[in-house]
Amino acid sequence: MSFQDKEDPKTLVLFDVDGTLTPARLEVSDEMRETLVKLRKKVVIGFVGGSDLSKQVEQLGATVLDDFDYCFSENGLTAYRLGKELASASFIGWLGDEKYNKLVKFILRYLSDIDIPVRRGTFIEFRNGMINVSPVGRNASTKERNEFEIYDKQHNIRSKLVDALKENFADYGLTYSIGGQISFDVFPTGWDKTYCLQHVEAENFKEIHFFGDKSYKGGNDYEIYNDERTIGHAVESPADTMRILNEIFKL
Ligand code: M1P
């Protein structure tokens, strides 16, 4: 399908994933799928998530690259247009191994010194456009995730580590974003979700809508939601996303 086949090829609608298209870390519903199929006939659609592509495939389905016009993983550091991969920068290329090693050593030392009730595997996940740091570890089960999230609300494990990183690596030019339940993302300042907008610049869209559930200050949708190039829609759940889409685009 080319953009020209759509009713309004000059409108782009972008979505955050967790909490906007799907419940956090869970799969998209049939109702949302049907809504997106209808929407895609009218306008250009895409998603922009902090997670890497493999997790978005788990949540949005194996055919995700065919189901969206634009797929932006890791805030757009991994990017596809109509199923074809677009060129992007990398976190390690930007930071360099020497600085990266110092950062990793600090994080692992810090994590080994704190007291938390449960530890599983993969405390640092290395991605193309960022690293993801998790005190409990990315191998935590759903139950362990939920328990860590509650524990973290009481003990501020993640925000204290973020503060320590800001203090010790002030000259690194990094941004720390707590977007999910058990971890936070670390990426070069400016490589937030607005990064993906450079991939759509050449299309000269008349309107770019963005839907996200974490549009408040400190949330990982904040920058793109407030960007002057987008029309931001703050949502509370996937059901809320569908309600607003039906209102605006008369699906
Ligand atoms: O999409 C929001 C976040 O989802 C995951 O967070 P967590 O595992 O902590 O729930 C991660 O993939 C994270 O990178 C992402 O920002």
Short mmCIF file of C-alpha atoms and ligand atoms in Angstrom, two decimals:
data_model
loop_
_atom_site.label_atom_id
_atom_site.label_comp_id
_atom_site.label_asym_id
_atom_site.label_seq_id
_atom_site.Cartn_x
_atom_site.Cartn_y
_atom_site.Cartn_z
CA MET A 1 0.00 0.00 0.00
CA SER A 2 1.44 3.43 -0.91
CA PHE A 3 0.49 6.56 1.03
CA GLN A 4 -1.33 7.91 -2.02
CA ASP A 5 -4.00 5.19 -1.73
CA LYS A 6 -5.20 6.68 1.55
CA GLU A 7 -8.06 9.15 1.95
CA ASP A 8 -5.73 11.68 3.58
CA PRO A 9 -2.08 10.82 2.81
CA LYS A 10 -0.85 14.06 4.37
CA THR A 11 -1.95 13.14 7.90
CA LEU A 12 0.24 10.95 10.08
CA VAL A 13 -0.98 9.39 13.33
CA LEU A 14 1.72 8.10 15.68
CA PHE A 15 1.13 6.01 18.79
CA ASP A 16 3.08 5.11 21.87
CA VAL A 17 2.75 1.35 22.54
CA ASP A 18 2.49 0.45 26.27
CA GLY A 19 -0.65 1.91 27.85
CA THR A 20 -1.73 3.51 24.54
CA LEU A 21 -2.14 0.68 21.96
CA THR A 22 -1.81 -2.19 24.44
CA PRO A 23 -1.99 -2.66 28.21
CA ALA A 24 1.57 -2.35 29.63
CA ARG A 25 3.79 -5.17 28.24
CA LEU A 26 0.72 -7.11 27.04
CA GLU A 27 -0.74 -7.87 23.61
CA VAL A 28 -2.92 -5.65 21.45
CA SER A 29 -6.65 -6.47 21.52
CA ASP A 30 -8.71 -7.51 18.46
CA GLU A 31 -10.77 -4.35 18.85
CA MET A 32 -7.66 -2.16 18.64
CA ARG A 33 -6.40 -4.12 15.61
CA GLU A 34 -9.71 -3.52 13.81
CA THR A 35 -9.60 0.17 14.71
CA LEU A 36 -6.08 0.50 13.30
CA VAL A 37 -7.02 -1.30 10.06
CA LYS A 38 -9.85 1.22 9.53
CA LEU A 39 -7.63 4.16 10.46
CA ARG A 40 -4.85 3.06 8.09
CA LYS A 41 -7.24 3.30 5.13
CA LYS A 42 -7.71 6.97 5.95
CA VAL A 43 -4.30 8.20 7.12
CA VAL A 44 -0.66 7.17 7.52
CA ILE A 45 -0.10 5.33 10.83
CA GLY A 46 2.95 4.46 12.91
CA PHE A 47 4.06 3.58 16.43
CA VAL A 48 6.97 4.94 18.42
CA GLY A 49 8.02 2.95 21.48
CA GLY A 50 10.97 2.87 23.83
CA SER A 51 11.27 -0.92 23.67
CA ASP A 52 13.22 -2.78 21.02
CA LEU A 53 11.49 -4.33 18.00
CA SER A 54 11.39 -7.89 19.40
CA LYS A 55 9.17 -6.74 22.28
CA GLN A 56 6.90 -4.77 19.96
CA VAL A 57 6.52 -7.90 17.81
CA GLU A 58 5.41 -9.78 20.96
CA GLN A 59 2.86 -7.06 21.74
CA LEU A 60 1.64 -5.94 18.31
CA GLY A 61 2.04 -9.22 16.41
CA ALA A 62 4.46 -10.98 14.05
CA THR A 63 3.25 -8.93 11.07
CA VAL A 64 3.87 -5.59 12.75
CA LEU A 65 6.15 -4.34 9.96
CA ASP A 66 3.30 -4.87 7.46
CA ASP A 67 0.55 -3.56 9.72
CA PHE A 68 1.97 -0.06 10.27
CA ASP A 69 3.32 2.43 7.72
CA TYR A 70 6.04 3.48 10.16
CA CYS A 71 7.55 1.33 12.92
CA PHE A 72 9.80 3.17 15.34
CA SER A 73 11.51 1.07 18.02
CA GLU A 74 13.84 2.53 20.63
CA ASN A 75 12.35 6.00 20.00
CA GLY A 76 13.12 5.72 16.26
CA LEU A 77 16.72 4.58 16.55
CA THR A 78 15.46 1.48 14.77
CA ALA A 79 13.07 2.64 12.05
CA TYR A 80 11.00 1.13 9.23
CA ARG A 81 8.92 2.79 6.51
CA LEU A 82 6.53 0.46 4.65
CA GLY A 83 8.52 -2.53 5.91
CA LYS A 84 11.92 -1.21 4.78
CA GLU A 85 14.55 -0.35 7.35
CA LEU A 86 15.78 3.27 7.47
CA ALA A 87 19.33 4.32 8.40
CA SER A 88 19.87 5.33 12.04
CA ALA A 89 22.58 6.21 14.54
CA SER A 90 23.69 3.96 17.42
CA PHE A 91 24.20 4.57 21.15
CA ILE A 92 27.63 2.94 21.28
CA GLY A 93 28.79 4.78 18.16
CA TRP A 94 27.78 8.05 19.82
CA LEU A 95 29.19 7.39 23.32
CA GLY A 96 32.24 5.22 22.55
CA ASP A 97 33.40 2.12 24.45
CA GLU A 98 35.68 3.90 26.90
CA LYS A 99 32.91 6.06 28.38
CA TYR A 100 30.40 3.24 28.08
CA ASN A 101 32.62 0.91 30.13
CA LYS A 102 32.84 3.45 32.94
CA LEU A 103 29.07 3.83 32.96
CA VAL A 104 28.44 0.07 33.02
CA LYS A 105 30.99 -0.54 35.79
CA PHE A 106 29.33 2.16 37.91
CA ILE A 107 25.82 0.75 37.38
CA LEU A 108 26.79 -2.86 38.12
CA ARG A 109 28.74 -1.82 41.23
CA TYR A 110 25.80 0.31 42.42
CA LEU A 111 23.29 -2.50 41.82
CA SER A 112 25.43 -5.02 43.68
CA ASP A 113 25.54 -2.72 46.72
CA ILE A 114 21.82 -2.02 47.19
CA ASP A 115 19.34 -4.20 49.05
CA ILE A 116 16.34 -5.38 47.04
CA PRO A 117 14.30 -8.51 47.77
CA VAL A 118 14.52 -10.15 44.32
CA ARG A 119 17.20 -10.23 41.61
CA ARG A 120 16.89 -12.02 38.27
CA GLY A 121 19.02 -11.81 35.10
CA THR A 122 19.86 -9.10 32.55
CA PHE A 123 20.40 -5.99 34.62
CA ILE A 124 21.64 -4.00 31.62
CA GLU A 125 20.15 -4.59 28.17
CA PHE A 126 22.28 -3.24 25.34
CA ARG A 127 20.16 -1.90 22.48
CA ASN A 128 20.93 -0.04 19.27
CA GLY A 129 19.85 3.39 20.43
CA MET A 130 20.01 3.12 24.21
CA ILE A 131 20.73 0.93 27.18
CA ASN A 132 17.96 -0.26 29.50
CA VAL A 133 18.82 -0.68 33.18
CA SER A 134 16.75 -2.89 35.49
CA PRO A 135 17.57 -3.41 39.20
CA VAL A 136 15.43 -6.58 39.39
CA GLY A 137 16.59 -7.73 35.94
CA ARG A 138 14.71 -8.06 32.65
CA ASN A 139 14.23 -11.81 33.21
CA ALA A 140 11.74 -11.10 36.01
CA SER A 141 8.37 -12.86 35.62
CA THR A 142 5.13 -10.86 35.35
CA LYS A 143 4.49 -11.44 39.07
CA GLU A 144 8.03 -10.32 39.95
CA ARG A 145 7.61 -7.26 37.71
CA ASN A 146 4.43 -6.23 39.49
CA GLU A 147 6.04 -6.76 42.89
CA PHE A 148 9.13 -4.76 41.95
CA GLU A 149 6.97 -1.89 40.69
CA ILE A 150 5.23 -1.67 44.09
CA TYR A 151 8.55 -1.99 45.94
CA ASP A 152 10.07 0.74 43.77
CA LYS A 153 7.17 3.12 44.50
CA GLN A 154 7.94 2.71 48.21
CA HIS A 155 11.76 2.78 48.03
CA ASN A 156 12.53 4.84 44.88
CA ILE A 157 15.20 2.36 43.76
CA ARG A 158 15.20 3.55 40.15
CA SER A 159 15.03 7.28 40.80
CA LYS A 160 17.89 7.07 43.33
CA LEU A 161 20.09 5.28 40.79
CA VAL A 162 19.14 7.86 38.15
CA ASP A 163 20.15 10.66 40.55
CA ALA A 164 23.50 8.94 41.19
CA LEU A 165 24.11 8.62 37.44
CA LYS A 166 23.21 12.26 36.83
CA GLU A 167 25.67 13.29 39.51
CA ASN A 168 28.54 11.03 38.45
CA PHE A 169 28.17 11.33 34.67
CA ALA A 170 27.02 14.95 34.39
CA ASP A 171 29.33 15.54 31.42
CA TYR A 172 28.04 12.58 29.36
CA GLY A 173 25.00 14.36 27.85
CA LEU A 174 22.63 11.51 28.71
CA THR A 175 18.90 11.44 29.46
CA TYR A 176 17.34 8.91 31.84
CA SER A 177 13.72 7.92 31.26
CA ILE A 178 11.56 5.81 33.58
CA GLY A 179 8.88 4.65 31.11
CA GLY A 180 7.91 1.18 32.32
CA GLN A 181 7.58 -1.01 35.41
CA ILE A 182 11.02 -2.39 36.24
CA SER A 183 13.64 -0.40 34.37
CA PHE A 184 14.75 2.92 32.91
CA ASP A 185 16.20 3.85 29.53
CA VAL A 186 19.47 5.73 29.06
CA PHE A 187 20.11 7.56 25.78
CA PRO A 188 21.81 10.69 24.44
CA THR A 189 19.87 13.87 25.26
CA GLY A 190 17.58 14.60 22.32
CA TRP A 191 17.19 10.91 21.44
CA ASP A 192 13.75 10.81 23.08
CA LYS A 193 10.66 10.03 21.00
CA THR A 194 11.06 13.27 19.01
CA TYR A 195 14.04 11.51 17.37
CA CYS A 196 11.63 9.59 15.13
CA LEU A 197 10.24 12.80 13.61
CA GLN A 198 13.36 13.27 11.46
CA HIS A 199 12.41 10.05 9.62
CA VAL A 200 9.10 11.58 8.46
CA GLU A 201 10.31 15.10 7.68
CA ALA A 202 10.66 14.55 3.93
CA GLU A 203 6.97 13.58 3.60
CA ASN A 204 5.85 17.08 4.62
CA PHE A 205 2.83 15.87 6.53
CA LYS A 206 0.24 18.61 7.14
CA GLU A 207 -0.70 17.11 10.51
CA ILE A 208 1.16 14.72 12.79
CA HIS A 209 -1.00 13.42 15.65
CA PHE A 210 0.63 11.73 18.61
CA PHE A 211 -1.18 9.57 21.19
CA GLY A 212 0.55 8.70 24.46
CA ASP A 213 -0.25 7.83 28.07
CA LYS A 214 2.94 9.27 29.63
CA SER A 215 2.74 12.83 28.39
CA TYR A 216 3.33 14.37 31.83
CA LYS A 217 6.72 15.88 32.75
CA GLY A 218 9.21 13.07 33.34
CA GLY A 219 7.12 10.61 31.28
CA ASN A 220 8.67 9.19 28.12
CA ASP A 221 5.97 10.74 25.88
CA TYR A 222 6.46 14.23 27.28
CA GLU A 223 8.81 15.62 24.62
CA ILE A 224 6.99 14.39 21.51
CA TYR A 225 3.57 15.21 23.02
CA ASN A 226 4.70 18.82 23.54
CA ASP A 227 6.72 19.14 20.32
CA GLU A 228 5.44 21.91 18.05
CA ARG A 229 5.47 19.51 15.07
CA THR A 230 2.81 17.28 16.64
CA ILE A 231 -0.80 17.52 17.80
CA GLY A 232 -0.65 15.72 21.15
CA HIS A 233 -3.40 13.53 22.61
CA ALA A 234 -2.93 12.40 26.22
CA VAL A 235 -4.72 9.09 26.83
CA GLU A 236 -5.39 6.97 29.88
CA SER A 237 -5.69 3.53 28.28
CA PRO A 238 -6.07 1.75 24.90
CA ALA A 239 -9.86 2.16 25.28
CA ASP A 240 -9.34 5.91 25.60
CA THR A 241 -7.15 5.89 22.45
CA MET A 242 -9.91 4.16 20.47
CA ARG A 243 -12.55 6.57 21.79
CA ILE A 244 -10.55 9.63 20.64
CA LEU A 245 -9.69 8.04 17.26
CA ASN A 246 -13.38 7.38 16.62
CA GLU A 247 -14.21 10.96 17.53
CA ILE A 248 -11.55 12.62 15.37
CA PHE A 249 -11.40 10.29 12.38
CA LYS A 250 -15.02 9.03 12.36
CA LEU A 251 -14.02 5.37 11.95
O1 M1P B 1 7.69 1.25 26.58
C1 M1P B 1 7.98 1.62 27.88
C2 M1P B 1 9.15 0.84 28.46
O2 M1P B 1 8.84 -0.55 28.43
C3 M1P B 1 9.78 -1.37 29.05
O3 M1P B 1 9.89 -1.01 30.41
P1 M1P B 1 9.78 -2.07 31.63
O4 M1P B 1 10.42 -3.33 31.20
O5 M1P B 1 10.51 -1.37 32.74
O6 M1P B 1 8.32 -2.23 31.94
C4 M1P B 1 11.15 -1.22 28.43
O7 M1P B 1 11.20 -1.87 27.19
C5 M1P B 1 11.54 0.23 28.30
O8 M1P B 1 12.70 0.34 27.48
C6 M1P B 1 10.43 1.06 27.68
O9 M1P B 1 10.78 2.43 27.68
#
